[in-house]
Amino acid sequence: MKVTKLVVGILMIILSVFIFFESSAAGFVNVLENKGNTSGSAGIILSIGYLAVGIVYIATRNKTNLGGDIISTVILGLFGFIGLSNSDNVYQDLIVWIILGFIIGFGFLIWHIIVNKLNSKKISQQNIHRNNLQNNSSLPTRAQYRSNHRSH
């Protein structure tokens, strides 16, 4: 998960730059058409969200708690809904970036929840096995083992 978050974080930062320039061009077209379209501005807002989430993923790649994933999901969800409410016919790619953001945000959150549950089950099973080994009276203690195997 660490490497995946690092790679996705870097890709999201790169995508944020691409979305920013693409949105700037769409905003320029919005100004030229003078029809009151706002998809270029919504794309710029979404690019800021992608940049923030990319930084969060890189910063929290080594963490096992869900804080970074929850923040990223909220940012991508909020900025995605802002983009959806402002999308129009000028900037059709905005819908693609919004859907990709939803998939990445919610996908990482669900994946991290599943991994944490599996790890907690594995740790609890290891603790049960360790306790069973310690409680088994047929195994000698270290002192008993040494006294039985000393050469006389």
Coordinates of N, CA and C in Angstrom, one line a residue, residues 34-142:
N34 N -18.9 34.0 -23.6 CA -19.7 35.0 -22.8 C -21.1 34.5 -22.6
K35 N -21.2 33.2 -22.3 CA -22.5 32.6 -22.0 C -22.7 32.3 -20.5
G36 N -21.8 32.6 -19.7 CA -22.0 32.4 -18.3 C -21.6 31.0 -17.9
N37 N -20.8 30.3 -18.7 CA -20.3 28.9 -18.3 C -19.3 29.0 -17.3
T38 N -19.2 28.0 -16.4 CA -18.3 28.0 -15.3 C -17.4 26.8 -15.2
S39 N -17.4 25.9 -16.2 CA -16.7 24.7 -16.1 C -15.2 24.9 -16.0
G40 N -14.7 25.9 -16.6 CA -13.2 26.2 -16.5 C -12.8 26.5 -15.0
S41 N -13.6 27.3 -14.4 CA -13.4 27.6 -13.0 C -13.5 26.3 -12.1
A42 N -14.5 25.5 -12.4 CA -14.7 24.3 -11.6 C -13.6 23.3 -11.8
G43 N -13.0 23.3 -13.0 CA -11.8 22.5 -13.3 C -10.6 22.9 -12.5
I44 N -10.5 24.2 -12.4 CA -9.3 24.8 -11.6 C -9.5 24.4 -10.1
I45 N -10.7 24.5 -9.6 CA -11.0 24.1 -8.2 C -10.7 22.6 -8.1
L46 N -11.1 21.8 -9.0 CA -10.8 20.3 -9.0 C -9.3 20.1 -9.0
S47 N -8.6 20.8 -9.8 CA -7.1 20.6 -9.9 C -6.4 20.9 -8.6
I48 N -7.0 21.9 -7.8 CA -6.5 22.2 -6.5 C -6.7 21.0 -5.6
G49 N -7.9 20.4 -5.7 CA -8.2 19.3 -4.9 C -7.3 18.1 -5.2
Y50 N -7.0 17.9 -6.5 CA -6.1 16.8 -6.9 C -4.7 17.0 -6.3
L51 N -4.3 18.3 -6.4 CA -3.0 18.6 -5.8 C -2.9 18.3 -4.3
A52 N -4.0 18.8 -3.6 CA -4.0 18.6 -2.1 C -4.0 17.1 -1.8
V53 N -4.8 16.3 -2.5 CA -4.9 14.9 -2.2 C -3.6 14.2 -2.6
G54 N -2.9 14.6 -3.7 CA -1.6 14.0 -4.0 C -0.6 14.2 -2.9
I55 N -0.6 15.4 -2.3 CA 0.3 15.7 -1.2 C -0.1 14.9 0.0
V56 N -1.4 14.8 0.3 CA -1.8 14.0 1.5 C -1.4 12.5 1.3
Y57 N -1.6 12.0 0.1 CA -1.2 10.6 -0.1 C 0.3 10.3 0.1
I58 N 1.1 11.3 -0.4 CA 2.5 11.1 -0.3 C 2.9 11.3 1.2
A59 N 2.3 12.2 1.9 CA 2.6 12.5 3.3 C 2.2 11.3 4.2
T60 N 1.1 10.7 3.9 CA 0.5 9.6 4.8 C 0.7 8.2 4.3
R61 N 1.7 8.0 3.4 CA 1.8 6.7 2.8 C 2.3 5.6 3.8
N62 N 3.0 6.0 4.9 CA 3.5 5.1 5.9 C 2.6 4.9 7.0
K63 N 1.5 5.6 7.1 CA 0.5 5.6 8.2 C -0.4 4.4 8.1
T64 N -0.8 3.8 9.2 CA -1.8 2.7 9.2 C -3.2 3.2 9.6
N65 N -3.3 4.4 10.1 CA -4.6 4.9 10.4 C -5.3 5.4 9.2
L66 N -6.6 5.7 9.3 CA -7.4 6.1 8.2 C -7.5 7.6 8.0
G67 N -6.8 8.4 8.7 CA -7.0 9.8 8.7 C -6.7 10.4 7.3
G68 N -5.6 10.0 6.7 CA -5.3 10.5 5.3 C -6.3 10.1 4.3
D69 N -6.8 8.9 4.4 CA -7.7 8.4 3.4 C -9.1 9.1 3.6
I70 N -9.5 9.3 4.8 CA -10.7 10.0 5.1 C -10.7 11.5 4.5
I71 N -9.6 12.1 4.8 CA -9.4 13.5 4.3 C -9.4 13.6 2.8
S72 N -8.7 12.6 2.2 CA -8.6 12.6 0.7 C -10.0 12.3 0.1
T73 N -10.8 11.4 0.7 CA -12.1 11.1 0.2 C -13.0 12.3 0.4
V74 N -12.9 13.0 1.5 CA -13.7 14.2 1.7 C -13.4 15.3 0.7
I75 N -12.1 15.5 0.5 CA -11.6 16.5 -0.5 C -12.1 16.2 -1.9
L76 N -11.8 15.0 -2.3 CA -12.2 14.6 -3.7 C -13.7 14.6 -3.8
G77 N -14.5 14.2 -2.8 CA -15.9 14.2 -2.9 C -16.5 15.6 -2.9
L78 N -16.0 16.4 -2.1 CA -16.5 17.8 -2.0 C -16.1 18.6 -3.3
F79 N -14.9 18.5 -3.7 CA -14.5 19.2 -5.0 C -15.2 18.6 -6.2
G80 N -15.4 17.2 -6.1 CA -16.1 16.6 -7.2 C -17.6 17.1 -7.3
F81 N -18.2 17.2 -6.2 CA -19.6 17.7 -6.2 C -19.7 19.2 -6.7
I82 N -18.7 20.0 -6.3 CA -18.6 21.3 -6.8 C -18.4 21.3 -8.3
G83 N -17.5 20.4 -8.8 CA -17.3 20.3 -10.3 C -18.6 19.9 -11.0
L84 N -19.3 18.9 -10.4 CA -20.5 18.4 -11.0 C -21.6 19.5 -11.1
S85 N -21.7 20.3 -10.1 CA -22.7 21.3 -10.1 C -22.3 22.4 -11.1
N86 N -21.1 22.6 -11.5 CA -20.7 23.6 -12.4 C -20.2 23.1 -13.8
S87 N -20.4 21.9 -14.1 CA -20.0 21.4 -15.4 C -21.0 21.8 -16.4
D88 N -20.5 21.9 -17.7 CA -21.3 22.3 -18.8 C -20.7 21.7 -20.1
N89 N -21.2 22.1 -21.2 CA -20.8 21.5 -22.5 C -19.4 22.0 -22.9
V90 N -18.8 23.0 -22.4 CA -17.5 23.5 -22.9 C -16.4 22.5 -22.4
Y91 N -16.4 22.1 -21.2 CA -15.3 21.3 -20.7 C -15.8 19.9 -20.3
Q92 N -16.0 19.0 -21.3 CA -16.5 17.7 -21.1 C -15.5 16.8 -20.3
D93 N -14.3 17.0 -20.3 CA -13.3 16.2 -19.6 C -13.4 16.3 -18.1
L94 N -14.1 17.4 -17.7 CA -14.3 17.6 -16.2 C -15.0 16.4 -15.6
I95 N -16.0 15.9 -16.3 CA -16.7 14.7 -15.7 C -15.8 13.5 -15.5
V96 N -14.9 13.3 -16.5 CA -13.9 12.2 -16.4 C -13.0 12.4 -15.1
W97 N -12.5 13.6 -14.9 CA -11.7 13.8 -13.8 C -12.4 13.7 -12.4
I98 N -13.7 14.1 -12.5 CA -14.5 14.0 -11.2 C -14.7 12.5 -10.9
I99 N -15.1 11.7 -11.9 CA -15.3 10.3 -11.7 C -14.0 9.6 -11.2
L100 N -12.9 9.9 -11.9 CA -11.6 9.4 -11.5 C -11.3 9.7 -10.0
G101 N -11.6 10.9 -9.6 CA -11.4 11.4 -8.2 C -12.2 10.6 -7.2
F102 N -13.5 10.4 -7.6 CA -14.4 9.6 -6.7 C -13.8 8.1 -6.6
I103 N -13.4 7.5 -7.7 CA -12.9 6.2 -7.7 C -11.6 6.1 -6.8
I104 N -10.7 7.0 -7.0 CA -9.5 7.0 -6.2 C -9.8 7.2 -4.7
G105 N -10.6 8.3 -4.4 CA -10.8 8.6 -3.0 C -11.5 7.5 -2.3
F106 N -12.7 7.0 -2.8 CA -13.4 6.0 -2.1 C -12.7 4.6 -2.2
G107 N -12.0 4.4 -3.3 CA -11.3 3.1 -3.5 C -10.2 3.0 -2.5
F108 N -9.4 4.0 -2.3 CA -8.3 3.9 -1.2 C -8.9 3.8 0.2
L109 N -10.0 4.5 0.4 CA -10.6 4.4 1.8 C -11.1 3.0 2.0
I110 N -11.8 2.4 1.1 CA -12.4 1.0 1.3 C -11.2 0.0 1.4
W111 N -10.2 0.2 0.5 CA -9.1 -0.7 0.5 C -8.3 -0.6 1.8
H112 N -8.1 0.5 2.4 CA -7.4 0.7 3.6 C -8.2 0.1 4.8
I113 N -9.5 0.3 4.8 CA -10.4 -0.4 5.8 C -10.3 -1.9 5.8
I114 N -10.3 -2.5 4.6 CA -10.2 -3.9 4.4 C -8.8 -4.4 4.9
V115 N -7.8 -3.7 4.5 CA -6.4 -4.1 4.9 C -6.3 -4.0 6.4
N116 N -6.8 -3.0 7.0 CA -6.7 -2.8 8.5 C -7.4 -4.0 9.2
K117 N -8.6 -4.3 8.7 CA -9.4 -5.4 9.3 C -8.6 -6.8 9.2
L118 N -8.0 -7.0 8.0 CA -7.3 -8.2 7.8 C -6.0 -8.3 8.7
N119 N -5.4 -7.2 8.8 CA -4.2 -7.1 9.7 C -4.5 -7.3 11.2
S120 N -5.7 -6.7 11.6 CA -6.1 -6.9 13.0 C -6.5 -8.4 13.3
K121 N -7.1 -9.0 12.3 CA -7.4 -10.4 12.5 C -6.1 -11.3 12.5
K122 N -5.2 -11.0 11.7 CA -3.9 -11.7 11.7 C -3.2 -11.5 13.0
I123 N -3.1 -10.3 13.5 CA -2.5 -10.1 14.8 C -3.1 -10.8 15.9
S124 N -4.5 -10.8 15.9 CA -5.2 -11.4 17.0 C -5.0 -12.9 16.9
Q125 N -4.9 -13.5 15.7 CA -4.6 -14.9 15.6 C -3.2 -15.3 16.1
Q126 N -2.3 -14.4 15.8 CA -0.9 -14.6 16.2 C -0.8 -14.6 17.8
N127 N -1.6 -13.6 18.4 CA -1.6 -13.5 19.8 C -2.2 -14.7 20.5
I128 N -3.3 -15.3 19.9 CA -3.9 -16.5 20.4 C -2.9 -17.6 20.3
H129 N -2.3 -17.8 19.2 CA -1.3 -18.8 19.0 C -0.1 -18.7 20.0
R130 N 0.3 -17.5 20.2 CA 1.4 -17.3 21.2 C 1.0 -17.6 22.6
N131 N -0.3 -17.2 22.9 CA -0.8 -17.5 24.3 C -1.0 -19.0 24.5
N132 N -1.4 -19.7 23.4 CA -1.5 -21.1 23.5 C -0.2 -21.8 23.7
L133 N 0.8 -21.3 23.1 CA 2.2 -21.9 23.3 C 2.7 -21.6 24.7
Q134 N 2.4 -20.4 25.2 CA 2.9 -20.1 26.5 C 2.1 -20.9 27.6
N135 N 0.9 -21.2 27.4 CA 0.0 -21.8 28.4 C 0.1 -23.3 28.3
N136 N 0.8 -23.9 27.3 CA 0.9 -25.3 27.2 C 2.0 -25.8 28.2
S137 N 1.5 -26.7 29.1 CA 2.4 -27.1 30.2 C 3.4 -28.2 29.7
S138 N 3.1 -28.8 28.5 CA 4.0 -29.9 28.1 C 5.4 -29.3 27.6
L139 N 5.4 -28.1 27.3 CA 6.7 -27.5 26.8 C 7.5 -27.1 28.0
P140 N 8.8 -27.4 28.0 CA 9.6 -27.0 29.1 C 10.0 -25.5 29.1
T141 N 10.2 -25.0 30.3 CA 10.7 -23.6 30.3 C 12.1 -23.6 29.9
R142 N 12.7 -22.4 29.8 CA 14.1 -22.2 29.4 C 15.0 -22.9 30.5

